[in-house]
Amino acid sequence: MDFLGVDHVEFYVGDARQAAYLLCSGLGFRLYGQGGPETGLPGQRSLLLGQGDCRVLLTSGLTPDHPASRYVARHGDGVAVIAFGTRDATAAYAATVAGGATAVEPPRTYGGSVVTATVSGFGDVVHRLVERHGADDEFLPGVIEMLEVGPPTGRELVQGIDHAAVCVPDGQLDRTTRYYRRAFGFEVIFEEYIEVGGQGMFSQVVQSPGGGITLTLIQPDLSRSPGQIDDFLAWHDGPGVQHLALASRDIATAVDTMAERGIGFAFTPDGYYSALDGLPVDRLRERGILLDRDHWGELYQIFAASMHVRRTFFWELIERHGARTFGTSNIPALYEAKERELAR
């Protein structure tokens, strides 16, 4: 299947305007469009945010029986849709369903230039398959009204979505990996067993051909002490997206700017950087940014503190210099930092 990358991510939230304010004032997103009953979206209010090539749709239900309202009642605010860009949404829909995906919404055309179809993903998260033609400044013609947005006044802090991290219950990791291989043609590019104190978790990373879409799948090890993955599954009430990683060309500037705007970041002990002796690490140490490598290059990562009342979803920042996958040092260190945050 010909997947181009992550087209957008849709969150179901209790208050789209409040969620938009946090993302715009803290992370540097801007309001690109809006929709609701007056634009042909009955029972909901949606706001489209953008920064770089990253598009985030925030949707709140206006009635108790709207899918967004039911999602929020069960899970709290969270990712409900990860949309995959494709050159042929109808063909991708047929192929994924033939591969075992459940059909959710058949192909539908918006304004003659955008075609979407929706299939199952994991838990209550689905995948919208999106085919685009024509102007780049339209999102869903006819239902999302685009706003006049001028060029950014400063440097954009993020350019796109690098990957999504997904927590699944015990016994579902291999099954979920097989599903993405069979239905979407993804391949396993990385796997690791992660230890954080007395906790343990299994991780497998699946990626689309061409590398445009990456999902990190994580399952708790129930033979070890309960930990943050168990907490996520309990607080979120089932599998879901634990975090989204935003790609940045200058992670240090992004951290500084976001911190000035009130965004908190996970703390990393100074001892972590002693293992990086000989490298120019001062810029990383003072911000808590982690450094790792794979066979192709380096990557820098940091977790932001969760802004959600259930302390489930959070954002990550990542900057890659040649690295295509993940190294073996950062993932345990990232989750150790998150464990310290959750303990406060």
GROMACS .gro file of C-alpha atoms in nm:
model
  344
    1MET     CA    1   0.000   0.000   0.000
    2ASP     CA    2   0.114   0.349  -0.086
    3PHE     CA    3   0.109   0.545   0.240
    4LEU     CA    4   0.261   0.893   0.225
    5GLY     CA    5   0.282   0.974   0.596
    6VAL     CA    6   0.067   1.101   0.882
    7ASP     CA    7  -0.184   1.339   0.721
    8HIS     CA    8  -0.325   1.461   1.053
    9VAL     CA    9  -0.423   1.350   1.402
   10GLU     CA   10  -0.766   1.409   1.551
   11PHE     CA   11  -0.817   1.443   1.925
   12TYR     CA   12  -1.154   1.405   2.092
   13VAL     CA   13  -1.160   1.657   2.375
   14GLY     CA   14  -1.404   1.794   2.627
   15ASP     CA   15  -1.344   2.157   2.524
   16ALA     CA   16  -1.188   2.215   2.181
   17ARG     CA   17  -1.134   2.586   2.242
   18GLN     CA   18  -0.950   2.528   2.569
   19ALA     CA   19  -0.736   2.252   2.414
   20ALA     CA   20  -0.655   2.480   2.120
   21TYR     CA   21  -0.547   2.758   2.353
   22LEU     CA   22  -0.295   2.527   2.527
   23LEU     CA   23  -0.148   2.401   2.200
   24CYS     CA   24  -0.127   2.748   2.047
   25SER     CA   25   0.003   2.937   2.351
   26GLY     CA   26   0.238   2.660   2.466
   27LEU     CA   27   0.354   2.461   2.165
   28GLY     CA   28   0.330   2.724   1.893
   29PHE     CA   29   0.040   2.590   1.686
   30ARG     CA   30  -0.191   2.831   1.502
   31LEU     CA   31  -0.561   2.813   1.423
   32TYR     CA   32  -0.608   2.720   1.058
   33GLY     CA   33  -0.978   2.634   1.033
   34GLN     CA   34  -1.301   2.548   1.211
   35GLY     CA   35  -1.620   2.355   1.161
   36GLY     CA   36  -1.946   2.274   1.332
   37PRO     CA   37  -2.319   2.239   1.267
   38GLU     CA   38  -2.312   2.549   1.047
   39THR     CA   39  -2.053   2.388   0.813
   40GLY     CA   40  -2.214   2.044   0.795
   41LEU     CA   41  -2.068   1.878   1.106
   42PRO     CA   42  -2.377   1.810   1.317
   43GLY     CA   43  -2.337   1.766   1.690
   44GLN     CA   44  -1.974   1.872   1.708
   45ARG     CA   45  -1.729   2.160   1.711
   46SER     CA   46  -1.390   2.108   1.543
   47LEU     CA   47  -1.084   2.333   1.531
   48LEU     CA   48  -0.795   2.271   1.293
   49LEU     CA   49  -0.448   2.367   1.416
   50GLY     CA   50  -0.125   2.366   1.221
   51GLN     CA   51   0.248   2.413   1.253
   52GLY     CA   52   0.501   2.313   0.988
   53ASP     CA   53   0.356   2.008   0.816
   54CYS     CA   54   0.174   1.898   1.134
   55ARG     CA   55  -0.207   1.919   1.138
   56VAL     CA   56  -0.409   1.857   1.455
   57LEU     CA   57  -0.789   1.847   1.453
   58LEU     CA   58  -0.960   1.903   1.789
   59THR     CA   59  -1.320   1.782   1.811
   60SER     CA   60  -1.571   1.821   2.093
   61GLY     CA   61  -1.915   1.664   2.095
   62LEU     CA   62  -2.209   1.900   2.148
   63THR     CA   63  -2.447   1.623   2.250
   64PRO     CA   64  -2.400   1.331   2.491
   65ASP     CA   65  -2.446   1.071   2.217
   66HIS     CA   66  -2.182   1.211   1.982
   67PRO     CA   67  -1.882   0.974   1.938
   68ALA     CA   68  -1.645   1.242   2.073
   69SER     CA   69  -1.858   1.282   2.386
   70ARG     CA   70  -1.866   0.907   2.445
   71TYR     CA   71  -1.490   0.880   2.388
   72VAL     CA   72  -1.411   1.158   2.636
   73ALA     CA   73  -1.647   1.010   2.895
   74ARG     CA   74  -1.454   0.683   2.882
   75HIS     CA   75  -1.095   0.787   2.808
   76GLY     CA   76  -1.067   1.158   2.879
   77ASP     CA   77  -0.911   1.383   2.614
   78GLY     CA   78  -0.703   1.178   2.372
   79VAL     CA   79  -0.613   1.074   2.021
   80ALA     CA   80  -0.911   0.920   1.842
   81VAL     CA   81  -0.792   0.926   1.479
   82ILE     CA   82  -0.448   0.885   1.322
   83ALA     CA   83  -0.494   0.974   0.956
   84PHE     CA   84  -0.270   0.821   0.689
   85GLY     CA   85  -0.206   1.007   0.367
   86THR     CA   86  -0.235   0.797   0.051
   87ARG     CA   87  -0.250   0.848  -0.326
   88ASP     CA   88  -0.568   0.636  -0.354
   89ALA     CA   89  -0.795   0.625  -0.049
   90THR     CA   90  -1.048   0.394  -0.214
   91ALA     CA   91  -0.784   0.137  -0.304
   92ALA     CA   92  -0.621   0.164   0.039
   93TYR     CA   93  -0.959   0.116   0.205
   94ALA     CA   94  -1.027  -0.199   0.001
   95ALA     CA   95  -0.679  -0.339   0.064
   96THR     CA   96  -0.681  -0.279   0.441
   97VAL     CA   97  -1.027  -0.432   0.479
   98ALA     CA   98  -0.915  -0.732   0.273
   99GLY     CA   99  -0.616  -0.759   0.508
  100GLY     CA  100  -0.834  -0.780   0.817
  101ALA     CA  101  -0.921  -0.421   0.910
  102THR     CA  102  -1.279  -0.344   1.004
  103ALA     CA  103  -1.457  -0.097   0.777
  104VAL     CA  104  -1.569   0.209   0.974
  105GLU     CA  105  -1.664   0.463   0.705
  106PRO     CA  106  -1.663   0.400   0.328
  107PRO     CA  107  -1.491   0.639   0.085
  108ARG     CA  108  -1.636   0.990   0.083
  109THR     CA  109  -1.540   1.288  -0.133
  110TYR     CA  110  -1.515   1.645  -0.002
  111GLY     CA  111  -1.533   1.928  -0.253
  112GLY     CA  112  -1.410   1.711  -0.536
  113SER     CA  113  -1.050   1.733  -0.410
  114VAL     CA  114  -1.025   1.525  -0.092
  115VAL     CA  115  -1.129   1.161  -0.050
  116THR     CA  116  -1.138   0.993   0.290
  117ALA     CA  117  -1.226   0.648   0.421
  118THR     CA  118  -1.190   0.507   0.773
  119VAL     CA  119  -1.086   0.167   0.908
  120SER     CA  120  -1.014   0.021   1.249
  121GLY     CA  121  -0.687   0.067   1.435
  122PHE     CA  122  -0.642  -0.030   1.801
  123GLY     CA  123  -0.884   0.009   2.088
  124ASP     CA  124  -1.113   0.304   2.011
  125VAL     CA  125  -0.856   0.465   1.777
  126VAL     CA  126  -0.925   0.446   1.403
  127HIS     CA  127  -0.730   0.531   1.089
  128ARG     CA  128  -0.863   0.780   0.836
  129LEU     CA  129  -0.720   0.723   0.488
  130VAL     CA  130  -0.681   1.058   0.312
  131GLU     CA  131  -0.626   1.129  -0.057
  132ARG     CA  132  -0.565   1.492  -0.153
  133HIS     CA  133  -0.569   1.678  -0.483
  134GLY     CA  134  -0.559   2.046  -0.567
  135ALA     CA  135  -0.482   2.330  -0.327
  136ASP     CA  136  -0.271   2.258  -0.021
  137ASP     CA  137  -0.460   2.517   0.184
  138GLU     CA  138  -0.779   2.309   0.206
  139PHE     CA  139  -0.836   2.040   0.469
  140LEU     CA  140  -1.187   1.900   0.430
  141PRO     CA  141  -1.358   2.127   0.176
  142GLY     CA  142  -1.720   2.195   0.261
  143VAL     CA  143  -1.704   2.101   0.629
  144ILE     CA  144  -1.391   2.270   0.766
  145GLU     CA  145  -1.392   2.643   0.692
  146MET     CA  146  -1.034   2.760   0.642
  147LEU     CA  147  -0.924   3.089   0.796
  148GLU     CA  148  -0.691   3.356   0.662
  149VAL     CA  149  -0.354   3.267   0.814
  150GLY     CA  150  -0.048   3.472   0.732
  151PRO     CA  151   0.310   3.349   0.743
  152PRO     CA  152   0.447   3.269   1.090
  153THR     CA  153   0.601   3.567   1.269
  154GLY     CA  154   0.892   3.357   1.397
  155ARG     CA  155   1.055   3.020   1.346
  156GLU     CA  156   0.813   2.728   1.369
  157LEU     CA  157   0.915   2.499   1.652
  158VAL     CA  158   0.800   2.169   1.500
  159GLN     CA  159   0.770   2.037   1.146
  160GLY     CA  160   0.558   1.721   1.168
  161ILE     CA  161   0.471   1.403   1.357
  162ASP     CA  162   0.764   1.165   1.393
  163HIS     CA  163   0.583   0.874   1.560
  164ALA     CA  164   0.299   0.772   1.789
  165ALA     CA  165   0.351   0.559   2.100
  166VAL     CA  166   0.067   0.318   2.170
  167CYS     CA  167   0.003   0.125   2.494
  168VAL     CA  168  -0.174  -0.210   2.464
  169PRO     CA  169  -0.277  -0.455   2.740
  170ASP     CA  170  -0.087  -0.772   2.824
  171GLY     CA  171  -0.117  -1.032   2.548
  172GLN     CA  172  -0.202  -0.783   2.270
  173LEU     CA  173   0.143  -0.671   2.149
  174ASP     CA  174   0.214  -0.953   1.903
  175ARG     CA  175  -0.148  -0.952   1.788
  176THR     CA  176  -0.139  -0.577   1.720
  177THR     CA  177   0.192  -0.604   1.535
  178ARG     CA  178   0.054  -0.882   1.315
  179TYR     CA  179  -0.253  -0.670   1.243
  180TYR     CA  180  -0.046  -0.378   1.112
  181ARG     CA  181   0.172  -0.607   0.906
  182ARG     CA  182  -0.125  -0.787   0.751
  183ALA     CA  183  -0.375  -0.504   0.705
  184PHE     CA  184  -0.142  -0.209   0.633
  185GLY     CA  185   0.177  -0.369   0.507
  186PHE     CA  186   0.388  -0.226   0.791
  187GLU     CA  187   0.710  -0.395   0.901
  188VAL     CA  188   0.877  -0.433   1.242
  189ILE     CA  189   1.188  -0.211   1.241
  190PHE     CA  190   1.288  -0.221   1.609
  191GLU     CA  191   1.206  -0.413   1.926
  192GLU     CA  192   1.328  -0.388   2.281
  193TYR     CA  193   1.260  -0.498   2.637
  194ILE     CA  194   1.266  -0.193   2.864
  195GLU     CA  195   1.340  -0.202   3.237
  196VAL     CA  196   1.259   0.093   3.462
  197GLY     CA  197   1.337   0.007   3.822
  198GLY     CA  198   1.122  -0.295   3.906
  199GLN     CA  199   0.902  -0.243   3.601
  200GLY     CA  200   0.930  -0.404   3.262
  201MET     CA  201   0.770  -0.341   2.924
  202PHE     CA  202   0.791  -0.496   2.579
  203SER     CA  203   0.816  -0.268   2.276
  204GLN     CA  204   0.789  -0.328   1.903
  205VAL     CA  205   0.808  -0.051   1.642
  206VAL     CA  206   0.614  -0.091   1.317
  207GLN     CA  207   0.662   0.136   1.017
  208SER     CA  208   0.502   0.187   0.678
  209PRO     CA  209   0.700   0.118   0.359
  210GLY     CA  210   0.903   0.432   0.293
  211GLY     CA  211   0.913   0.521   0.663
  212GLY     CA  212   0.645   0.792   0.663
  213ILE     CA  213   0.436   0.641   0.946
  214THR     CA  214   0.583   0.493   1.264
  215LEU     CA  215   0.397   0.338   1.559
  216THR     CA  216   0.577   0.234   1.876
  217LEU     CA  217   0.370  -0.041   2.042
  218ILE     CA  218   0.423  -0.099   2.415
  219GLN     CA  219   0.292  -0.376   2.640
  220PRO     CA  220   0.351  -0.405   3.017
  221ASP     CA  221   0.531  -0.706   3.162
  222LEU     CA  222   0.288  -0.831   3.427
  223SER     CA  223   0.557  -1.049   3.586
  224ARG     CA  224   0.726  -0.729   3.709
  225SER     CA  225   0.605  -0.450   3.935
  226PRO     CA  226   0.313  -0.243   3.803
  227GLY     CA  227   0.422   0.085   3.649
  228GLN     CA  228   0.332   0.372   3.421
  229ILE     CA  229   0.209   0.157   3.131
  230ASP     CA  230  -0.028  -0.020   3.368
  231ASP     CA  231  -0.134   0.323   3.499
  232PHE     CA  232  -0.201   0.448   3.147
  233LEU     CA  233  -0.415   0.147   3.060
  234ALA     CA  234  -0.614   0.192   3.383
  235TRP     CA  235  -0.653   0.571   3.367
  236HIS     CA  236  -0.725   0.567   2.992
  237ASP     CA  237  -0.951   0.262   3.031
  238GLY     CA  238  -0.791   0.051   2.762
  239PRO     CA  239  -0.537   0.078   2.479
  240GLY     CA  240  -0.457   0.417   2.333
  241VAL     CA  241  -0.197   0.670   2.227
  242GLN     CA  242   0.032   0.750   2.518
  243HIS     CA  243   0.229   1.018   2.335
  244LEU     CA  244   0.295   1.179   1.999
  245ALA     CA  245   0.648   1.280   1.903
  246LEU     CA  246   0.681   1.613   1.722
  247ALA     CA  247   0.976   1.643   1.486
  248SER     CA  248   1.192   1.952   1.538
  249ARG     CA  249   1.493   2.088   1.350
  250ASP     CA  250   1.620   2.264   1.666
  251ILE     CA  251   1.507   2.084   1.979
  252ALA     CA  252   1.703   2.309   2.216
  253THR     CA  253   1.530   2.624   2.088
  254ALA     CA  254   1.193   2.445   2.092
  255VAL     CA  255   1.242   2.341   2.457
  256ASP     CA  256   1.354   2.690   2.560
  257THR     CA  257   1.062   2.859   2.385
  258MET     CA  258   0.800   2.617   2.512
  259ALA     CA  259   0.940   2.634   2.867
  260GLU     CA  260   0.913   3.013   2.857
  261ARG     CA  261   0.547   2.966   2.760
  262GLY     CA  262   0.478   2.743   3.061
  263ILE     CA  263   0.532   2.391   2.921
  264GLY     CA  264   0.705   2.157   3.166
  265PHE     CA  265   0.954   1.888   3.066
  266ALA     CA  266   1.071   1.565   3.227
  267PHE     CA  267   1.381   1.596   3.447
  268THR     CA  268   1.697   1.399   3.367
  269PRO     CA  269   1.962   1.351   3.642
  270ASP     CA  270   2.305   1.494   3.571
  271GLY     CA  271   2.455   1.146   3.600
  272TYR     CA  272   2.296   1.047   3.269
  273TYR     CA  273   2.532   1.280   3.085
  274SER     CA  274   2.849   1.131   3.236
  275ALA     CA  275   2.810   0.843   2.989
  276LEU     CA  276   2.829   1.097   2.706
  277ASP     CA  277   3.179   1.213   2.798
  278GLY     CA  278   3.365   1.369   2.507
  279LEU     CA  279   3.051   1.492   2.331
  280PRO     CA  280   2.923   1.853   2.330
  281VAL     CA  281   2.652   1.779   2.586
  282ASP     CA  282   2.625   2.107   2.777
  283ARG     CA  283   2.339   2.226   2.557
  284LEU     CA  284   2.156   1.901   2.625
  285ARG     CA  285   2.230   1.876   2.999
  286GLU     CA  286   2.089   2.216   3.094
  287ARG     CA  287   1.760   2.131   2.921
  288GLY     CA  288   1.731   1.759   3.008
  289ILE     CA  289   1.748   1.653   2.642
  290LEU     CA  290   1.861   1.294   2.577
  291LEU     CA  291   2.102   1.179   2.307
  292ASP     CA  292   2.101   0.840   2.134
  293ARG     CA  293   2.221   0.672   1.814
  294ASP     CA  294   2.126   0.399   1.572
  295HIS     CA  295   2.320   0.260   1.275
  296TRP     CA  296   2.247   0.568   1.063
  297GLY     CA  297   2.296   0.863   1.294
  298GLU     CA  298   2.194   1.049   1.610
  299LEU     CA  299   1.866   1.159   1.765
  300TYR     CA  300   1.770   1.389   2.050
  301GLN     CA  301   1.454   1.341   2.257
  302ILE     CA  302   1.263   1.481   2.553
  303PHE     CA  303   0.918   1.422   2.703
  304ALA     CA  304   0.692   1.713   2.795
  305ALA     CA  305   0.489   1.694   3.114
  306SER     CA  306   0.133   1.577   3.064
  307MET     CA  307  -0.126   1.856   3.045
  308HIS     CA  308  -0.417   1.615   3.091
  309VAL     CA  309  -0.609   1.568   3.413
  310ARG     CA  310  -0.577   1.187   3.391
  311ARG     CA  311  -0.200   1.224   3.330
  312THR     CA  312  -0.229   0.995   3.030
  313PHE     CA  313  -0.142   1.165   2.700
  314PHE     CA  314   0.171   1.379   2.663
  315TRP     CA  315   0.393   1.519   2.386
  316GLU     CA  316   0.750   1.435   2.294
  317LEU     CA  317   1.002   1.643   2.099
  318ILE     CA  318   1.254   1.466   1.875
  319GLU     CA  319   1.532   1.587   1.648
  320ARG     CA  320   1.698   1.342   1.409
  321HIS     CA  321   2.038   1.365   1.245
  322GLY     CA  322   2.039   1.065   1.015
  323ALA     CA  323   1.882   0.824   1.267
  324ARG     CA  324   1.599   0.624   1.114
  325THR     CA  325   1.487   0.418   1.414
  326PHE     CA  326   1.562   0.439   1.788
  327GLY     CA  327   1.875   0.374   1.990
  328THR     CA  328   1.894   0.149   2.295
  329SER     CA  329   1.974   0.415   2.558
  330ASN     CA  330   1.704   0.681   2.532
  331ILE     CA  331   1.389   0.475   2.573
  332PRO     CA  332   1.469   0.352   2.928
  333ALA     CA  333   1.595   0.701   3.021
  334LEU     CA  334   1.280   0.866   2.883
  335TYR     CA  335   1.054   0.636   3.080
  336GLU     CA  336   1.263   0.680   3.394
  337ALA     CA  337   1.214   1.056   3.354
  338LYS     CA  338   0.838   1.005   3.309
  339GLU     CA  339   0.833   0.783   3.621
  340ARG     CA  340   0.990   1.067   3.823
  341GLU     CA  341   0.726   1.307   3.693
  342LEU     CA  342   0.437   1.074   3.780
  343ALA     CA  343   0.578   1.020   4.130
  344ARG     CA  344   0.551   1.391   4.211
   0.00000   0.00000   0.00000
